[in-house]
Amino acid sequence: MNKYHNYKLKPTKRGASQGWPKQRSALPTRQPRENAIIRRKSSIEELKISPLFVRRVIAAAMAIRFVIITLIWFAIFITLLCNNEVPISSRGYCGQCPNNWIYYRNNCYHFFNERKNWNQSQASCLSQNSSLLKIYSHEDQDFLKLVKSYHWMGLVQTEANGSWEWEDGSTLSQDQLTVVEMQSGSCAVYGSSFKAYTENCSAQNTYICMKKAV
């Protein structure tokens, strides 16, 4: 018979190199901190605005400002218009004028670009129930100071005493207009800043017609 021997199994001690790996002590991990830094950087990058976006915002702001200023000036224009401060080509706005005529302080004006001599210009105005330009006062016809070219006006020099008269027979007064002698002639063209310049009546010039608003 086989003999069974009982052996006592004793746990053998293992060295440090042979034993089970000791559990490492928990070291403070840097991963949460790094994640927080990454998230912070992402937030900062999201807040960064591209130059193109900034330019678009500025352009939009300027456009809105332009619209607002335009509306304000339009309101001022309408207010001045109805107070007879601004001329406008219209019919039935604050006064009644034919089409393409300028309304200003109860008068209607038309600047004709065709060139005629003085007599022909006068006849053209009469055919439209008007007369050549007459200056009444600087205040009532203030917009005429902006005129830059020369136009026939209803001012002629009499042969009798050399005085200047309007078409209606009234004599020119010094506070109405200043006559500047440029060349020999008994007719006058309107220049600018309420100045008239002598001109030969047979010369060809554009002309201004005027009449009272309805």
mmCIF file of C-alpha atoms in Angstrom:
data_model
loop_
_atom_site.group_PDB
_atom_site.id
_atom_site.type_symbol
_atom_site.label_atom_id
_atom_site.label_comp_id
_atom_site.label_asym_id
_atom_site.label_seq_id
_atom_site.Cartn_x
_atom_site.Cartn_y
_atom_site.Cartn_z
ATOM 1 C CA MET A 1 0.000 0.000 0.000
ATOM 2 C CA ASN A 2 1.131 3.470 -0.762
ATOM 3 C CA LYS A 3 1.765 5.547 2.183
ATOM 4 C CA TYR A 4 0.426 8.983 2.186
ATOM 5 C CA HIS A 5 2.520 11.510 3.916
ATOM 6 C CA ASN A 6 0.917 14.562 5.351
ATOM 7 C CA TYR A 7 2.812 17.644 4.592
ATOM 8 C CA LYS A 8 2.201 20.911 6.379
ATOM 9 C CA LEU A 9 2.115 23.624 3.917
ATOM 10 C CA LYS A 10 3.648 26.642 5.379
ATOM 11 C CA PRO A 11 3.222 29.994 3.661
ATOM 12 C CA THR A 12 6.506 31.062 2.320
ATOM 13 C CA LYS A 13 7.545 34.618 2.757
ATOM 14 C CA ARG A 14 8.219 36.398 -0.417
ATOM 15 C CA GLY A 15 10.639 39.147 -0.792
ATOM 16 C CA ALA A 16 9.769 42.632 -1.709
ATOM 17 C CA SER A 17 10.467 41.818 -5.329
ATOM 18 C CA GLN A 18 8.391 38.658 -5.304
ATOM 19 C CA GLY A 19 5.455 39.792 -3.233
ATOM 20 C CA TRP A 20 2.247 41.228 -4.472
ATOM 21 C CA PRO A 21 2.622 44.826 -5.641
ATOM 22 C CA LYS A 22 1.794 47.111 -2.846
ATOM 23 C CA GLN A 23 -1.069 49.490 -3.461
ATOM 24 C CA ARG A 24 0.298 52.868 -4.347
ATOM 25 C CA SER A 25 -0.688 55.664 -2.127
ATOM 26 C CA ALA A 26 -3.315 57.894 -3.653
ATOM 27 C CA LEU A 27 -1.583 60.885 -5.193
ATOM 28 C CA PRO A 28 -3.491 64.054 -5.903
ATOM 29 C CA THR A 29 -4.483 63.818 -9.536
ATOM 30 C CA ARG A 30 -4.093 66.769 -11.859
ATOM 31 C CA GLN A 31 -6.776 65.725 -14.293
ATOM 32 C CA PRO A 32 -9.678 67.748 -12.794
ATOM 33 C CA ARG A 33 -7.507 70.832 -12.635
ATOM 34 C CA GLU A 34 -6.343 70.366 -16.192
ATOM 35 C CA ASN A 35 -9.953 69.916 -17.315
ATOM 36 C CA ALA A 36 -10.909 73.132 -15.561
ATOM 37 C CA ILE A 37 -8.082 74.986 -17.299
ATOM 38 C CA ILE A 38 -9.133 73.566 -20.657
ATOM 39 C CA ARG A 39 -12.734 74.606 -20.042
ATOM 40 C CA ARG A 40 -11.583 78.083 -19.050
ATOM 41 C CA LYS A 41 -9.489 78.400 -22.190
ATOM 42 C CA SER A 42 -12.449 77.265 -24.271
ATOM 43 C CA SER A 43 -14.634 79.919 -22.640
ATOM 44 C CA ILE A 44 -12.027 82.595 -23.332
ATOM 45 C CA GLU A 45 -11.735 81.501 -26.953
ATOM 46 C CA GLU A 46 -15.499 81.641 -27.301
ATOM 47 C CA LEU A 47 -15.445 85.204 -25.994
ATOM 48 C CA LYS A 48 -12.856 86.225 -28.546
ATOM 49 C CA ILE A 49 -14.545 88.177 -31.344
ATOM 50 C CA SER A 50 -13.161 88.036 -34.824
ATOM 51 C CA PRO A 51 -12.240 91.348 -36.538
ATOM 52 C CA LEU A 52 -14.790 90.618 -39.272
ATOM 53 C CA PHE A 53 -17.564 90.351 -36.692
ATOM 54 C CA VAL A 54 -16.470 93.638 -35.115
ATOM 55 C CA ARG A 55 -16.523 95.379 -38.488
ATOM 56 C CA ARG A 56 -20.001 94.059 -39.184
ATOM 57 C CA VAL A 57 -21.266 95.296 -35.829
ATOM 58 C CA ILE A 58 -19.743 98.736 -36.441
ATOM 59 C CA ALA A 59 -21.203 98.879 -39.950
ATOM 60 C CA ALA A 60 -24.654 97.953 -38.630
ATOM 61 C CA ALA A 61 -24.410 100.592 -35.896
ATOM 62 C CA MET A 62 -23.391 103.245 -38.425
ATOM 63 C CA ALA A 63 -26.250 102.252 -40.726
ATOM 64 C CA ILE A 64 -28.757 102.563 -37.879
ATOM 65 C CA ARG A 65 -27.287 105.939 -36.942
ATOM 66 C CA PHE A 66 -27.539 107.118 -40.554
ATOM 67 C CA VAL A 67 -31.212 106.109 -40.733
ATOM 68 C CA ILE A 68 -31.983 107.907 -37.477
ATOM 69 C CA ILE A 69 -30.186 111.089 -38.595
ATOM 70 C CA THR A 70 -31.961 110.944 -41.962
ATOM 71 C CA LEU A 71 -35.344 110.675 -40.279
ATOM 72 C CA ILE A 72 -34.517 113.600 -37.997
ATOM 73 C CA TRP A 73 -33.430 115.780 -40.904
ATOM 74 C CA PHE A 74 -36.511 114.792 -42.875
ATOM 75 C CA ALA A 75 -38.715 115.879 -39.977
ATOM 76 C CA ILE A 76 -36.834 119.193 -39.770
ATOM 77 C CA PHE A 77 -37.142 119.636 -43.537
ATOM 78 C CA ILE A 78 -40.899 119.133 -43.454
ATOM 79 C CA THR A 79 -41.218 121.571 -40.550
ATOM 80 C CA LEU A 80 -39.204 124.254 -42.350
ATOM 81 C CA LEU A 81 -41.029 123.582 -45.590
ATOM 82 C CA CYS A 82 -44.409 124.248 -44.080
ATOM 83 C CA ASN A 83 -42.989 127.397 -42.476
ATOM 84 C CA ASN A 84 -41.936 128.601 -45.950
ATOM 85 C CA GLU A 85 -38.231 128.274 -45.167
ATOM 86 C CA VAL A 86 -37.203 125.692 -47.782
ATOM 87 C CA PRO A 87 -37.884 125.766 -51.533
ATOM 88 C CA ILE A 88 -39.218 122.609 -53.154
ATOM 89 C CA SER A 89 -40.525 121.637 -56.566
ATOM 90 C CA SER A 90 -44.008 120.421 -55.808
ATOM 91 C CA ARG A 91 -47.700 120.862 -56.300
ATOM 92 C CA GLY A 92 -49.941 121.321 -53.313
ATOM 93 C CA TYR A 93 -47.429 120.774 -50.516
ATOM 94 C CA CYS A 94 -47.616 123.983 -48.531
ATOM 95 C CA GLY A 95 -48.418 126.068 -51.603
ATOM 96 C CA GLN A 96 -49.755 125.499 -55.081
ATOM 97 C CA CYS A 97 -47.258 125.579 -57.978
ATOM 98 C CA PRO A 98 -47.273 123.926 -61.410
ATOM 99 C CA ASN A 99 -45.201 120.822 -61.949
ATOM 100 C CA ASN A 100 -41.431 121.416 -62.022
ATOM 101 C CA TRP A 101 -41.807 124.831 -60.418
ATOM 102 C CA ILE A 102 -40.138 125.685 -57.123
ATOM 103 C CA TYR A 103 -42.322 126.880 -54.283
ATOM 104 C CA TYR A 104 -40.761 129.352 -51.862
ATOM 105 C CA ARG A 105 -42.556 131.765 -49.555
ATOM 106 C CA ASN A 106 -45.774 132.065 -51.541
ATOM 107 C CA ASN A 107 -43.983 132.379 -54.896
ATOM 108 C CA CYS A 108 -43.363 129.888 -57.694
ATOM 109 C CA TYR A 109 -40.075 129.887 -59.631
ATOM 110 C CA HIS A 110 -38.921 128.068 -62.739
ATOM 111 C CA PHE A 111 -35.319 127.924 -63.986
ATOM 112 C CA PHE A 112 -35.344 127.437 -67.762
ATOM 113 C CA ASN A 113 -32.224 125.885 -69.298
ATOM 114 C CA GLU A 114 -33.022 126.975 -72.858
ATOM 115 C CA ARG A 115 -31.190 130.071 -74.051
ATOM 116 C CA LYS A 116 -33.111 133.047 -75.397
ATOM 117 C CA ASN A 117 -32.619 136.781 -75.679
ATOM 118 C CA TRP A 118 -34.346 139.045 -73.186
ATOM 119 C CA ASN A 119 -37.500 139.697 -75.256
ATOM 120 C CA GLN A 120 -37.929 136.006 -76.057
ATOM 121 C CA SER A 121 -37.448 135.096 -72.393
ATOM 122 C CA GLN A 122 -40.063 137.656 -71.360
ATOM 123 C CA ALA A 123 -42.521 136.261 -73.927
ATOM 124 C CA SER A 124 -41.903 132.701 -72.667
ATOM 125 C CA CYS A 125 -42.717 133.731 -69.107
ATOM 126 C CA LEU A 126 -45.846 135.618 -70.188
ATOM 127 C CA SER A 127 -47.085 132.513 -72.030
ATOM 128 C CA GLN A 128 -47.058 130.705 -68.679
ATOM 129 C CA ASN A 129 -48.838 133.469 -66.773
ATOM 130 C CA SER A 130 -45.635 134.602 -65.127
ATOM 131 C CA SER A 131 -42.950 137.282 -65.456
ATOM 132 C CA LEU A 132 -39.175 137.344 -65.437
ATOM 133 C CA LEU A 133 -37.535 137.168 -62.025
ATOM 134 C CA LYS A 134 -38.052 140.139 -59.738
ATOM 135 C CA ILE A 135 -36.262 140.615 -56.438
ATOM 136 C CA TYR A 136 -38.558 141.847 -53.700
ATOM 137 C CA SER A 137 -36.351 141.389 -50.647
ATOM 138 C CA HIS A 138 -33.376 139.340 -49.478
ATOM 139 C CA GLU A 139 -35.433 137.712 -46.747
ATOM 140 C CA ASP A 140 -38.333 136.627 -48.940
ATOM 141 C CA GLN A 141 -36.079 135.226 -51.684
ATOM 142 C CA ASP A 142 -33.135 134.051 -49.636
ATOM 143 C CA PHE A 143 -32.615 130.847 -51.627
ATOM 144 C CA LEU A 144 -31.665 132.856 -54.743
ATOM 145 C CA LYS A 145 -28.301 133.708 -53.225
ATOM 146 C CA LEU A 146 -27.273 130.113 -54.015
ATOM 147 C CA VAL A 147 -27.713 130.613 -57.769
ATOM 148 C CA LYS A 148 -24.342 130.365 -59.534
ATOM 149 C CA SER A 149 -25.073 130.792 -63.256
ATOM 150 C CA TYR A 150 -26.476 133.823 -65.085
ATOM 151 C CA HIS A 151 -30.199 134.100 -65.891
ATOM 152 C CA TRP A 152 -32.296 136.817 -67.460
ATOM 153 C CA MET A 153 -34.374 138.740 -64.963
ATOM 154 C CA GLY A 154 -37.109 141.332 -65.400
ATOM 155 C CA LEU A 155 -34.859 144.347 -64.988
ATOM 156 C CA VAL A 156 -34.197 146.875 -67.758
ATOM 157 C CA GLN A 157 -32.577 150.289 -67.974
ATOM 158 C CA THR A 158 -34.744 153.168 -69.162
ATOM 159 C CA GLU A 159 -33.538 155.400 -71.989
ATOM 160 C CA ALA A 160 -34.900 158.535 -70.397
ATOM 161 C CA ASN A 161 -32.745 158.843 -67.295
ATOM 162 C CA GLY A 162 -30.796 155.600 -67.234
ATOM 163 C CA SER A 163 -32.552 154.280 -64.139
ATOM 164 C CA TRP A 164 -33.276 150.583 -63.705
ATOM 165 C CA GLU A 165 -36.880 149.427 -63.608
ATOM 166 C CA TRP A 166 -38.741 146.172 -63.236
ATOM 167 C CA GLU A 167 -41.255 144.888 -65.758
ATOM 168 C CA ASP A 168 -44.136 146.211 -63.699
ATOM 169 C CA GLY A 169 -42.713 149.743 -63.916
ATOM 170 C CA SER A 170 -41.408 149.952 -60.332
ATOM 171 C CA THR A 171 -37.952 151.460 -59.819
ATOM 172 C CA LEU A 172 -35.093 149.336 -58.496
ATOM 173 C CA SER A 173 -34.190 150.175 -54.901
ATOM 174 C CA GLN A 174 -30.736 149.729 -53.421
ATOM 175 C CA ASP A 175 -31.900 147.233 -50.815
ATOM 176 C CA GLN A 176 -33.291 144.909 -53.491
ATOM 177 C CA LEU A 177 -30.311 144.318 -55.706
ATOM 178 C CA THR A 178 -26.818 145.523 -56.587
ATOM 179 C CA VAL A 179 -26.228 146.231 -60.299
ATOM 180 C CA VAL A 180 -22.691 145.477 -61.491
ATOM 181 C CA GLU A 181 -21.748 146.966 -64.871
ATOM 182 C CA MET A 182 -19.928 144.298 -66.857
ATOM 183 C CA GLN A 183 -20.560 145.398 -70.450
ATOM 184 C CA SER A 184 -22.765 147.834 -72.317
ATOM 185 C CA GLY A 185 -26.394 146.816 -72.306
ATOM 186 C CA SER A 186 -29.781 147.865 -71.011
ATOM 187 C CA CYS A 187 -30.819 144.448 -69.687
ATOM 188 C CA ALA A 188 -29.597 142.523 -66.665
ATOM 189 C CA VAL A 189 -28.899 138.944 -65.715
ATOM 190 C CA TYR A 190 -29.089 137.614 -62.181
ATOM 191 C CA GLY A 191 -25.826 136.095 -60.922
ATOM 192 C CA SER A 192 -25.697 135.242 -57.228
ATOM 193 C CA SER A 193 -25.793 136.862 -53.801
ATOM 194 C CA PHE A 194 -28.403 139.349 -55.027
ATOM 195 C CA LYS A 195 -26.232 140.857 -57.733
ATOM 196 C CA ALA A 196 -27.330 141.774 -61.260
ATOM 197 C CA TYR A 197 -24.900 142.145 -64.166
ATOM 198 C CA THR A 198 -25.516 144.345 -67.185
ATOM 199 C CA GLU A 199 -25.942 142.478 -70.455
ATOM 200 C CA ASN A 200 -26.820 143.190 -74.054
ATOM 201 C CA CYS A 201 -30.520 142.416 -74.475
ATOM 202 C CA SER A 202 -29.858 140.447 -77.677
ATOM 203 C CA ALA A 203 -27.480 138.020 -75.934
ATOM 204 C CA GLN A 204 -28.586 134.437 -75.401
ATOM 205 C CA ASN A 205 -29.046 133.406 -71.765
ATOM 206 C CA THR A 206 -31.128 131.096 -69.645
ATOM 207 C CA TYR A 207 -33.895 132.769 -67.650
ATOM 208 C CA ILE A 208 -36.004 132.562 -64.507
ATOM 209 C CA CYS A 209 -39.780 132.978 -64.472
ATOM 210 C CA MET A 210 -41.784 133.619 -61.316
ATOM 211 C CA LYS A 211 -45.389 134.089 -60.232
ATOM 212 C CA LYS A 212 -47.478 134.074 -57.114
ATOM 213 C CA ALA A 213 -48.490 130.708 -55.712
ATOM 214 C CA VAL A 214 -52.190 129.878 -55.910
#
